[in-house]
Coordinates of C-alpha atoms and ligand atoms in Angstrom, one line a residue:
X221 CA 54.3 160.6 197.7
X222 CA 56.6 158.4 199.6
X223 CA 55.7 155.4 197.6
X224 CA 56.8 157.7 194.4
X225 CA 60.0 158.5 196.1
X226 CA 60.8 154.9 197.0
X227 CA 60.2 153.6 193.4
X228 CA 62.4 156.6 191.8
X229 CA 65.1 155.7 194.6
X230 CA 64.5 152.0 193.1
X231 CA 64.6 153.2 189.4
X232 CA 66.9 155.9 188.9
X233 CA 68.9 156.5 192.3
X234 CA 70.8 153.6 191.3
X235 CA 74.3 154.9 189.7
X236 CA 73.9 152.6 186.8
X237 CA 70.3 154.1 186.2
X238 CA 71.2 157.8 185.8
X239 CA 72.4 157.5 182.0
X240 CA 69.8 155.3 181.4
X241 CA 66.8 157.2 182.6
X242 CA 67.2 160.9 181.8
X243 CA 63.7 163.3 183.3
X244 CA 61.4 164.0 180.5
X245 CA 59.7 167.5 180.7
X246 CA 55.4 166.7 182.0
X247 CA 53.4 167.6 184.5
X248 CA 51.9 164.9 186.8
X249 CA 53.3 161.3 187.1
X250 CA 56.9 161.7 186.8
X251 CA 58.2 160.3 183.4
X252 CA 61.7 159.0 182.2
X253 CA 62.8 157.9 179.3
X254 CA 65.1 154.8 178.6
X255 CA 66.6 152.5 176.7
X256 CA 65.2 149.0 176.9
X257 CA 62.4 147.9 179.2
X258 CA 62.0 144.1 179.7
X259 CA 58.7 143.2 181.5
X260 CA 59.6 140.4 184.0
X261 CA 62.9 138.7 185.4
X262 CA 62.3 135.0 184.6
X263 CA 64.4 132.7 182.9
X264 CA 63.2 134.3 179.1
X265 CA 63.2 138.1 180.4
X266 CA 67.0 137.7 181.7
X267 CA 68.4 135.8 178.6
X268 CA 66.6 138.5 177.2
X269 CA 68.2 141.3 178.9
X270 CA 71.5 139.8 178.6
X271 CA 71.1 139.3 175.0
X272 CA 70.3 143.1 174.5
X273 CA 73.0 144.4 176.5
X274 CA 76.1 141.9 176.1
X275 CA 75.9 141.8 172.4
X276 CA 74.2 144.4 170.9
X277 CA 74.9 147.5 173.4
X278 CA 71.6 148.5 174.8
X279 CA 71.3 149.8 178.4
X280 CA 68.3 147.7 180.0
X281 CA 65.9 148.1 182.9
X282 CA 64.0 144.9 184.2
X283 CA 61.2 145.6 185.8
X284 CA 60.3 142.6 188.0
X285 CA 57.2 142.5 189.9
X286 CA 58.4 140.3 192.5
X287 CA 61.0 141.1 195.8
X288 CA 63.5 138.7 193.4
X289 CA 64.2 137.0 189.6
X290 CA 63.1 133.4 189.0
X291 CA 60.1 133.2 190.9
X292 CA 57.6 132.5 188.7
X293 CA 57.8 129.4 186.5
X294 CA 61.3 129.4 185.7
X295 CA 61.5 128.1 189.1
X296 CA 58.8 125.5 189.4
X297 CA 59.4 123.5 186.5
X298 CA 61.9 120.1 185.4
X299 CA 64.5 121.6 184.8
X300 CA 65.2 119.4 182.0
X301 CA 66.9 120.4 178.7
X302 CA 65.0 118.5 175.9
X303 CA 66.2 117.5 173.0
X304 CA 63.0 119.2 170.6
X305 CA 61.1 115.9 169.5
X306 CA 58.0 116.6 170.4
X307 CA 56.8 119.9 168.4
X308 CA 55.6 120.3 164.9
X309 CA 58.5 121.0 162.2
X310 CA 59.5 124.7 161.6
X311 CA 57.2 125.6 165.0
X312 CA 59.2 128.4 167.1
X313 CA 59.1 125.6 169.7
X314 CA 60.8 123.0 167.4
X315 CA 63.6 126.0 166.2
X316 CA 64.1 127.6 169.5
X317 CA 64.4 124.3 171.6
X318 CA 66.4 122.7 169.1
X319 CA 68.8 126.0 168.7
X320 CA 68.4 126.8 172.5
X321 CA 69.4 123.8 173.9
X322 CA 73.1 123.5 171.8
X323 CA 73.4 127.6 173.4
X324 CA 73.0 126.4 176.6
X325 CA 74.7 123.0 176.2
X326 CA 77.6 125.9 175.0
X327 CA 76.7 128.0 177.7
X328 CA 77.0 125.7 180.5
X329 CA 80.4 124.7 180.1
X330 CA 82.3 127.8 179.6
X331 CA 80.4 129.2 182.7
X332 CA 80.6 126.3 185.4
X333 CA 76.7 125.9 185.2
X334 CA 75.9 122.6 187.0
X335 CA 73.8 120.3 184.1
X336 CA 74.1 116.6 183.3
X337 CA 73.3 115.5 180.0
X338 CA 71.4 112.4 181.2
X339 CA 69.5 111.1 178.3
X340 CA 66.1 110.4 178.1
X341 CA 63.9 107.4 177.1
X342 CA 60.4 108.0 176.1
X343 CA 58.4 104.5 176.7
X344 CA 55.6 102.8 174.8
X345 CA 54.3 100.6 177.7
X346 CA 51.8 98.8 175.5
X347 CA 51.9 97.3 171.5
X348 CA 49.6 100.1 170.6
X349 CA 51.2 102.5 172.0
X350 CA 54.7 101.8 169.5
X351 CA 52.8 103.6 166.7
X352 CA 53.1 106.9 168.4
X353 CA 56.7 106.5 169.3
X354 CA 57.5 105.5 165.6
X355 CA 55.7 109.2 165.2
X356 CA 57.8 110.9 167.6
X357 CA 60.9 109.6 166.1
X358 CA 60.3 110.8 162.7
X359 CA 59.1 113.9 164.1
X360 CA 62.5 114.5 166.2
X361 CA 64.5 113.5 162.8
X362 CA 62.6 116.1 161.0
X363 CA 63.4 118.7 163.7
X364 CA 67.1 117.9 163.6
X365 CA 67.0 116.2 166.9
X366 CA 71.1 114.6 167.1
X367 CA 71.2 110.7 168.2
X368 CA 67.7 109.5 167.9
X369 CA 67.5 105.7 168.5
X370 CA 64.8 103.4 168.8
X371 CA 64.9 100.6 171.4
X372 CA 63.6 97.0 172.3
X373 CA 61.8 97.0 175.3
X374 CA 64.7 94.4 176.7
X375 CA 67.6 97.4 175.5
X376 CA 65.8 100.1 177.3
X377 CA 65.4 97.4 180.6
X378 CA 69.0 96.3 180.0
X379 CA 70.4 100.2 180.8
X380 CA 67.2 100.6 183.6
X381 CA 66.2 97.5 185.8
X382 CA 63.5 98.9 187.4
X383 CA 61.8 100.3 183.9
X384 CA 59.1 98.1 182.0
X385 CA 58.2 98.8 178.3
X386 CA 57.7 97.2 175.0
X387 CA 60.3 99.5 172.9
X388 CA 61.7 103.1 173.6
X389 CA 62.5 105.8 171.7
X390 CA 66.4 107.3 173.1
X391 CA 67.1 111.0 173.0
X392 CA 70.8 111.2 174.1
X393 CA 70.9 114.9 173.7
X394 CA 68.6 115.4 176.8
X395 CA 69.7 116.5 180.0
X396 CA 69.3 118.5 183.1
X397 CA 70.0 122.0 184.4
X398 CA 70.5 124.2 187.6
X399 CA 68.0 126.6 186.6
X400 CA 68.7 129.0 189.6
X401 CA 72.4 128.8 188.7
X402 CA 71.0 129.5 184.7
X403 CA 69.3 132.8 185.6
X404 CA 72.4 133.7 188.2
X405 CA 75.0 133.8 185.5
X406 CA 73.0 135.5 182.9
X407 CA 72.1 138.4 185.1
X408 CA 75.7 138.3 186.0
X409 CA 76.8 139.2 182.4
X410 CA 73.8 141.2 181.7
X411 CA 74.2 143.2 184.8
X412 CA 78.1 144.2 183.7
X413 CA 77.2 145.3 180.4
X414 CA 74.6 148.1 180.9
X415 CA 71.4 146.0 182.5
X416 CA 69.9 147.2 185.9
X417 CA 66.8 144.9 187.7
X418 CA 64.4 146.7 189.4
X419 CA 62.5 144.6 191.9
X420 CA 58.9 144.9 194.0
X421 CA 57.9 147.1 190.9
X422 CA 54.5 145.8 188.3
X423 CA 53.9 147.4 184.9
X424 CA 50.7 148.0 185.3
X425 CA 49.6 148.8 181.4
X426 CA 50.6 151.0 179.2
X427 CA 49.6 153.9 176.6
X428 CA 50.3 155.8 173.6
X429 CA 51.6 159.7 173.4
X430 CA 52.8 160.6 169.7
X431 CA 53.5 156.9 169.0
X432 CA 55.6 156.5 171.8
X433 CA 54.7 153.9 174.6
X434 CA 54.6 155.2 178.1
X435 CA 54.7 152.5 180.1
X436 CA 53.1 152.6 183.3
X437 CA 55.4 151.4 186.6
X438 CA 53.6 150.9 190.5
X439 CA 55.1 149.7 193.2
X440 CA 54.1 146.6 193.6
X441 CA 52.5 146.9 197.6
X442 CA 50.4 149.3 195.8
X443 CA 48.8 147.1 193.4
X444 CA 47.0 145.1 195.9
X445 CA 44.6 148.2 195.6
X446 CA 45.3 149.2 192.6
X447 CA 42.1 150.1 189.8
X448 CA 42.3 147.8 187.2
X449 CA 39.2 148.6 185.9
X450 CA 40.6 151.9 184.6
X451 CA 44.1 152.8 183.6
X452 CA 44.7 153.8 187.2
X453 CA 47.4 155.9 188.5
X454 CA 51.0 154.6 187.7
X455 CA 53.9 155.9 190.1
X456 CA 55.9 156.3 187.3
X457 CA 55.8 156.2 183.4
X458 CA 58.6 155.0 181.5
X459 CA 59.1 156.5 177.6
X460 CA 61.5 153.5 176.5
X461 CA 62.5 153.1 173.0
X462 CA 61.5 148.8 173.3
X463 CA 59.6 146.9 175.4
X464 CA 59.7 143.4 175.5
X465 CA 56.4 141.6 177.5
X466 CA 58.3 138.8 178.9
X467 CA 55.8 138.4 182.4
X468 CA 54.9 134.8 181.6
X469 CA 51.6 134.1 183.1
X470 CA 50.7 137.3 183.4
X471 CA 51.9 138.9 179.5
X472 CA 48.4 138.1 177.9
X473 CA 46.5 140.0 180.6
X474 CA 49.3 143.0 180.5
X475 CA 49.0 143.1 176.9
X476 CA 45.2 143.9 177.2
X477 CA 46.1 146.8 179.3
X478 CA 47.8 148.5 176.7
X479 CA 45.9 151.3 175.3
X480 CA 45.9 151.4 171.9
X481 CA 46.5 147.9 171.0
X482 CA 44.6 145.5 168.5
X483 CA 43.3 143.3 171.2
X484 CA 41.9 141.1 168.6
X485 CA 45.4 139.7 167.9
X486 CA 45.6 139.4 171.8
X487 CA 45.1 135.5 172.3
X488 CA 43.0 134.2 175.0
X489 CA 44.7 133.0 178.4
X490 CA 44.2 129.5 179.6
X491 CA 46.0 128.1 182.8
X492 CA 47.0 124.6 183.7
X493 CA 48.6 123.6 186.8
X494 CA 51.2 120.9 186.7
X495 CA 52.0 119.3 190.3
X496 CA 55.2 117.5 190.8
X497 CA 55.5 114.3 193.8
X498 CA 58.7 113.3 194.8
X499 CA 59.9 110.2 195.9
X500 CA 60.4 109.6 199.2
X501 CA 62.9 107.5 201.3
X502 CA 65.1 106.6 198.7
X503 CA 68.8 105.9 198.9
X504 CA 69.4 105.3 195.3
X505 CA 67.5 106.9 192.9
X506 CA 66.1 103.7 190.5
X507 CA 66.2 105.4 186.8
X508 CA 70.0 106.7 186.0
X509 CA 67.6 108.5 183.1
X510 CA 64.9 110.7 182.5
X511 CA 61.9 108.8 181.8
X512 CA 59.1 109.7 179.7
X513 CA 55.8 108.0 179.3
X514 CA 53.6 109.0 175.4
X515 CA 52.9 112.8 175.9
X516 CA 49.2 113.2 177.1
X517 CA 47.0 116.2 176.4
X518 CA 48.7 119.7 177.3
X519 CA 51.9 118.0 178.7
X520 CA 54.2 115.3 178.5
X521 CA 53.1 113.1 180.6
X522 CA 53.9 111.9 184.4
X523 CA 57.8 111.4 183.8
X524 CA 60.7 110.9 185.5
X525 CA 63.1 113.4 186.3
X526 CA 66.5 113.7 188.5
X527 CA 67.6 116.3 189.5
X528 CA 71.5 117.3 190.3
X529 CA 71.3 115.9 194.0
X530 CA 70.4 112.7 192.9
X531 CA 66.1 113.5 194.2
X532 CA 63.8 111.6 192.3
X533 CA 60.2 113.4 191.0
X534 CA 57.4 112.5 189.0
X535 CA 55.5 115.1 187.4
X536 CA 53.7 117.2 186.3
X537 CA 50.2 116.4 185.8
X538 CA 47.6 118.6 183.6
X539 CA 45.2 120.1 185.7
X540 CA 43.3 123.1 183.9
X541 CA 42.2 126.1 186.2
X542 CA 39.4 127.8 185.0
X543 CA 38.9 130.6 187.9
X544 CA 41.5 133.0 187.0
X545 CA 40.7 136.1 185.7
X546 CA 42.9 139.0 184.3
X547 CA 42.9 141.1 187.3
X548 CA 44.2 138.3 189.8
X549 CA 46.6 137.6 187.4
X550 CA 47.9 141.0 187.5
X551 CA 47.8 140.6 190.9
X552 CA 50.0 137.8 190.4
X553 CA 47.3 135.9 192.7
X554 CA 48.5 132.5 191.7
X555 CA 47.9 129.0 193.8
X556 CA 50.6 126.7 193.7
X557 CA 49.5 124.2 196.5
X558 CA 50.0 120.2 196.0
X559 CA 46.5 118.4 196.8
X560 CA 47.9 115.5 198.0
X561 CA 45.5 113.8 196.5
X562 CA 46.6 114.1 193.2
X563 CA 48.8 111.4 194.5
X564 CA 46.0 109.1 193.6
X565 CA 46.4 109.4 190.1
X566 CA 49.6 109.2 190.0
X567 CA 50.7 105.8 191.5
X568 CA 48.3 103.7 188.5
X569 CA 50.1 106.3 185.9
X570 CA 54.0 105.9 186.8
X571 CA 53.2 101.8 187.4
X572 CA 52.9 101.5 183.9
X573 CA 56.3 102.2 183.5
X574 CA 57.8 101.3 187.1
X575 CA 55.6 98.5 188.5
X576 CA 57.4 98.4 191.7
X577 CA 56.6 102.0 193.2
X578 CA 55.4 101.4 196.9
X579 CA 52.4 102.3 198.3
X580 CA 52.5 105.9 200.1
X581 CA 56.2 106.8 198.7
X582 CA 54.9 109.5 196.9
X583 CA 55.1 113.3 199.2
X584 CA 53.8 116.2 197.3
X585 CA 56.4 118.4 196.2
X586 CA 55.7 121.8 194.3
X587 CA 53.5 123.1 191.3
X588 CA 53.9 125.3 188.2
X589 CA 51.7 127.3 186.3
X590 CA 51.6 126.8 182.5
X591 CA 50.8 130.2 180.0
X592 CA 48.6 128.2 177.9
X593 CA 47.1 129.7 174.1
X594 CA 44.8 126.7 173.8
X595 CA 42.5 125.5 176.0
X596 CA 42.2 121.8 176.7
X597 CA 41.2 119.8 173.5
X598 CA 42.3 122.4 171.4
X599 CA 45.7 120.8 170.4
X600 CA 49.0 122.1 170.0
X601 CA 49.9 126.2 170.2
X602 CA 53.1 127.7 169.5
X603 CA 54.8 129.8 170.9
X604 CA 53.5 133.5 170.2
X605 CA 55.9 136.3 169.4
X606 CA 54.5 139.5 168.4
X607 CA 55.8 142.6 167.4
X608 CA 53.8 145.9 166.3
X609 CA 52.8 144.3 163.3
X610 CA 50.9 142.3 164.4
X611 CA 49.6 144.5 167.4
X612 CA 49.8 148.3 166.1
X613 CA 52.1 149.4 168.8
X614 CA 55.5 150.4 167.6
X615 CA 58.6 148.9 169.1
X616 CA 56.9 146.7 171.7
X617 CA 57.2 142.7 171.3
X618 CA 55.0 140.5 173.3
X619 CA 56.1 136.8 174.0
X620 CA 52.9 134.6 174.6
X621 CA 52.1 130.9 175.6
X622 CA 55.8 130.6 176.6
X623 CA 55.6 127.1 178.5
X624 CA 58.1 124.1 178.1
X625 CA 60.4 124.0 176.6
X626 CA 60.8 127.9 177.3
X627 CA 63.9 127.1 179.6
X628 CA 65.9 125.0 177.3
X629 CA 64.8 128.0 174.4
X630 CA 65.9 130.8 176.6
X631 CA 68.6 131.9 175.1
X632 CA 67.6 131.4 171.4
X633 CA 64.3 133.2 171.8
X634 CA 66.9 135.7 173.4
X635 CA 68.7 135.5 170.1
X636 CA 65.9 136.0 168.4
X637 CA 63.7 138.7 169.9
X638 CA 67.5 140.7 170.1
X639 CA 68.5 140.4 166.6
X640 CA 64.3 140.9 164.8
X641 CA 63.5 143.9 167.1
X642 CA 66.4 145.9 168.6
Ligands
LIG788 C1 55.2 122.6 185.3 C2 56.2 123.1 184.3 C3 57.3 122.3 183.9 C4 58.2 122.8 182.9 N1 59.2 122.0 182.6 C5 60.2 122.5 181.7 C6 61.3 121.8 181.4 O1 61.6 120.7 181.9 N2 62.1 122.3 180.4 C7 61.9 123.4 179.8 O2 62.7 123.8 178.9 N3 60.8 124.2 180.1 C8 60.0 123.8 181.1 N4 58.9 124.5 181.4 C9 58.8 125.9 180.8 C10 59.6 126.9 181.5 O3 59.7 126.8 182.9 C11 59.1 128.3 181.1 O4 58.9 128.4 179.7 C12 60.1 129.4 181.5 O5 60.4 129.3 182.8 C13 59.3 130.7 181.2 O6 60.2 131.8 181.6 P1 59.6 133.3 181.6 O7 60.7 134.2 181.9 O8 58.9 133.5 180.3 O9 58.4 133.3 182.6 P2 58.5 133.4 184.2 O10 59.5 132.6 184.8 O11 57.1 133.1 184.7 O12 58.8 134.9 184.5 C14 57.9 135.9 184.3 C15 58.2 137.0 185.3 O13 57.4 138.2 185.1 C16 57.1 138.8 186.3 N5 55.9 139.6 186.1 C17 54.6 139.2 185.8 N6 53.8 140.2 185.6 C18 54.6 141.3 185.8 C19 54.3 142.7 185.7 N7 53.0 143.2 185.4 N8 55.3 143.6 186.0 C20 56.5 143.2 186.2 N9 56.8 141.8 186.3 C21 55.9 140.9 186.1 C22 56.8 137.6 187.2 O14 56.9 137.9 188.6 C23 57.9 136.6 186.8 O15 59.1 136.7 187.5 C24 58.0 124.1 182.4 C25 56.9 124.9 182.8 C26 56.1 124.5 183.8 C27 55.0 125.3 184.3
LIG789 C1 60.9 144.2 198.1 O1 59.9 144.0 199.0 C2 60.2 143.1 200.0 C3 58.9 142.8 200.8 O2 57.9 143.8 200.7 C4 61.3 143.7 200.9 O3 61.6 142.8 201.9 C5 62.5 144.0 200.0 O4 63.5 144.6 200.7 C6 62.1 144.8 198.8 N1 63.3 144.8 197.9 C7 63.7 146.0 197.3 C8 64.9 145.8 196.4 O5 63.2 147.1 197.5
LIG790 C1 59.3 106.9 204.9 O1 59.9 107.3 206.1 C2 59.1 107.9 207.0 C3 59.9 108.4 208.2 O2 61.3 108.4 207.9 C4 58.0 106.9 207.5 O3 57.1 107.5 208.3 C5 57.3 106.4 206.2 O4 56.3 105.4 206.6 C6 58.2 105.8 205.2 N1 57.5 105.5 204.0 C7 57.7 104.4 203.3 C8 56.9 104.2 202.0 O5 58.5 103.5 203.6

């Protein structure tokens, strides 16, 4: 009981939550109904919340697993804008990173977000490699990808010394971004115009009642122990009118929880770990630019990035984990330790591009956790946004696989999901 009372002091004690939440009539597990629900407070969730509430007038709840927003992968990844090269034409990855990234471009400056756009040069670091940047370039073109501009290897080593390459492909339009500072602002706005975040508290799965999805709410110290192998008992059930699945790593697994939906349209989830190494002892970082090797199988490669400080990392590196299941994910048992020996790989890969990184000036930094569709020689996967027709449950939209470049898309899947389903 006093677990129930804490999460309805969290959920509706809150001024704000009163004319969002209004008792419905049951027996039982106490039920509400509201407005919005958005599953998850991570760069995607918030843009989505903001979106919802700022312009087109809905009263939000959050629900966030976590004790804060941001802690999941919109905190451990490169924070880089990209520019959309990379992704096949008319893909929601091409559209939304292209879109996305001129929003937050937009975004940044009329709200003081710290960002640099940097540039980026994607190397070819031997003659057979040029093919493949010739592909990317056409590729970015077709996507709509502004400045595009291939390089002689002496070009791209005249504007960085330390660099070696054959030729290079320029994407002025890159950049960098203050996540934190990102997800600050929008919850900011979204907060002032009807959006209230609920932390420490997990959707736990969902089910139908006259075609309208009660959405099951714990809090979260209690789903340590909480029976996943039946619909358990929720503290509370929501009755909102949308849900949107933004919980990242964990939105495949939720979705399976829902009762009542076509899990056959429910992709599979595959994980893959990308750790990060800084560099160490540096006064002066050596690339002005981000730095890019050819992309490699489920990621783009061991490249360069700055970030605002002026810290130099290399990462992240592909590395497919094949223990998870769909209760630790729920669980949100994830395991975001740096083997330094990782490191080993590492040195022989960035050397290609910067022959003179030292022996042992590589410390392990962090790791992130990529939603993966497609397992690892399956190829590329777009992003997955379903709504009930696809899935059979009215006014719920699931967002699947949403790894890079979900931060620079935020706000246009935000646009998106906002103006298809609300
Ligand atoms: C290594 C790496 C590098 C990347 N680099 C870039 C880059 O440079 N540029 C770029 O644009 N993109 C990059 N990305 C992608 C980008 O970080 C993500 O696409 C983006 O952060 C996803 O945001 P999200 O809100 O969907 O997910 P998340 O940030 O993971 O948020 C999901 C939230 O849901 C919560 N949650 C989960 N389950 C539940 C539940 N049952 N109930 C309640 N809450 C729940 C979690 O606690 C979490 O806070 C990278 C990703 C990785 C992993
Ligand atoms: C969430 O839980 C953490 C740790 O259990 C606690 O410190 C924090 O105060 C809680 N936050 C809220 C908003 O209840
Ligand atoms: C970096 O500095 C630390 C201490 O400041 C030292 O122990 C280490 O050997 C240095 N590494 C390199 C590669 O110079």
């Amino acid at each position: 009981m006093m677990k129930l009372k804490k999460l309805v002091r969290n959920l509706v004690q809150i001024p704000s939550m009163r004319k969002i939440c209004s008792l419905a009539a049951g027996e039982g597990v106490q039920k509400e109904k509201t407005d919005c629900v958005v599953i998850g407070a991570g760069v995607v969730g918030i843009a989505v919340a903001r979106e919802l509430s700022l312009n087109h007038g809905r009263n939000v709840l959050v629900i966030e697993s976590a004790s804060t927003f941001g802690t999941g992968s919109s905190s451990r990844n490169s924070e880089v804008i990209h520019g959309g090269i990379y992704y096949p034409p008319n893909s929601l990855k091409a559209r939304f990173c292209v879109r996305g990234r001129r929003l937050l471009y937009e975004y940044c400056k009329e709200h003081g977000i710290p960002h640099k756009q940097i540039g980026k040069l994607i190397v070819a670091c031997g003659h057979e490699e040029v093919p493949k940047l010739n592909y990317l370039l056409n590729r970015g073109i077709e996507n709509g990808v502004e400045g595009l501009k291939m390089m002689e290897g002496s070009e791209a080593m005249s504007m960085e010394p330390e660099l070696q390459c054959v030729r290079a492909l320029w994407s002025p339009t890159s950049g960098i971004i203050d996540s934190h500072s990102l997800m600050l602002s929008l919850m900011g706005e979204a907060e002032t115009h009807g959006t209230t975040f609920s932390y420490n508290s997990t959707v736990t799965g969902a089910h139908l009642e006259e075609n309208q999805i009660n959405l099951h709410i714990s809090d979260t110290k209690s789903v340590k122990n909480f029976d996943f192998s039946s619909q358990g008992y929720p503290d509370i059930t929501l009755l909102p009118k949308l849900v949107v699945n933004a919980a990242g790593l964990t939105s495949t697994a939720l979705a399976r929880r829902f009762n009542g939906i076509n899990l056959g349209v429910i992709p599979p989830s595959y994980y893959a770990r990308g750790c990060y190494f800084s560099l160490s002892n540096i006064t002066v970082s050596p690339f002005k630019h981000l730095i890019y090797p050819i992309p490699e199988d489920g990621g783009l490669g061991v490249h360069v990035t700055l970030d605002l400080d002026g810290n130099v990392k290399f990462g992240p590196d592909v590395e497919w984990l094949n223990d998870i299941d769909d209760v630790s994910t729920l669980q949100n048992k994830f395991d975001y330790t740096v083997c330094a020996d990782r490191a080993k790989k590492f040195y022989p890969a960035i050397r290609r591009y910067y022959p003179s990184l030292k022996d042992a000036s590589l410390q392990p930094g962090y790791a992130g956790i990529r939603p993966k569709l497609s397992g690892p020689r399956d190829g590329f996967y777009d992003f997955l946004i379903q709504g009930e027709e696809f899935h059979g449950i009215p006014r719920l939209v699931n967002l699947f696989g949403i790894e890079s470049p979900g931060l620079t898309s935020s706000m246009a899947i935000a646009e998106y999901v906002a103006t298809k389903f609300s």
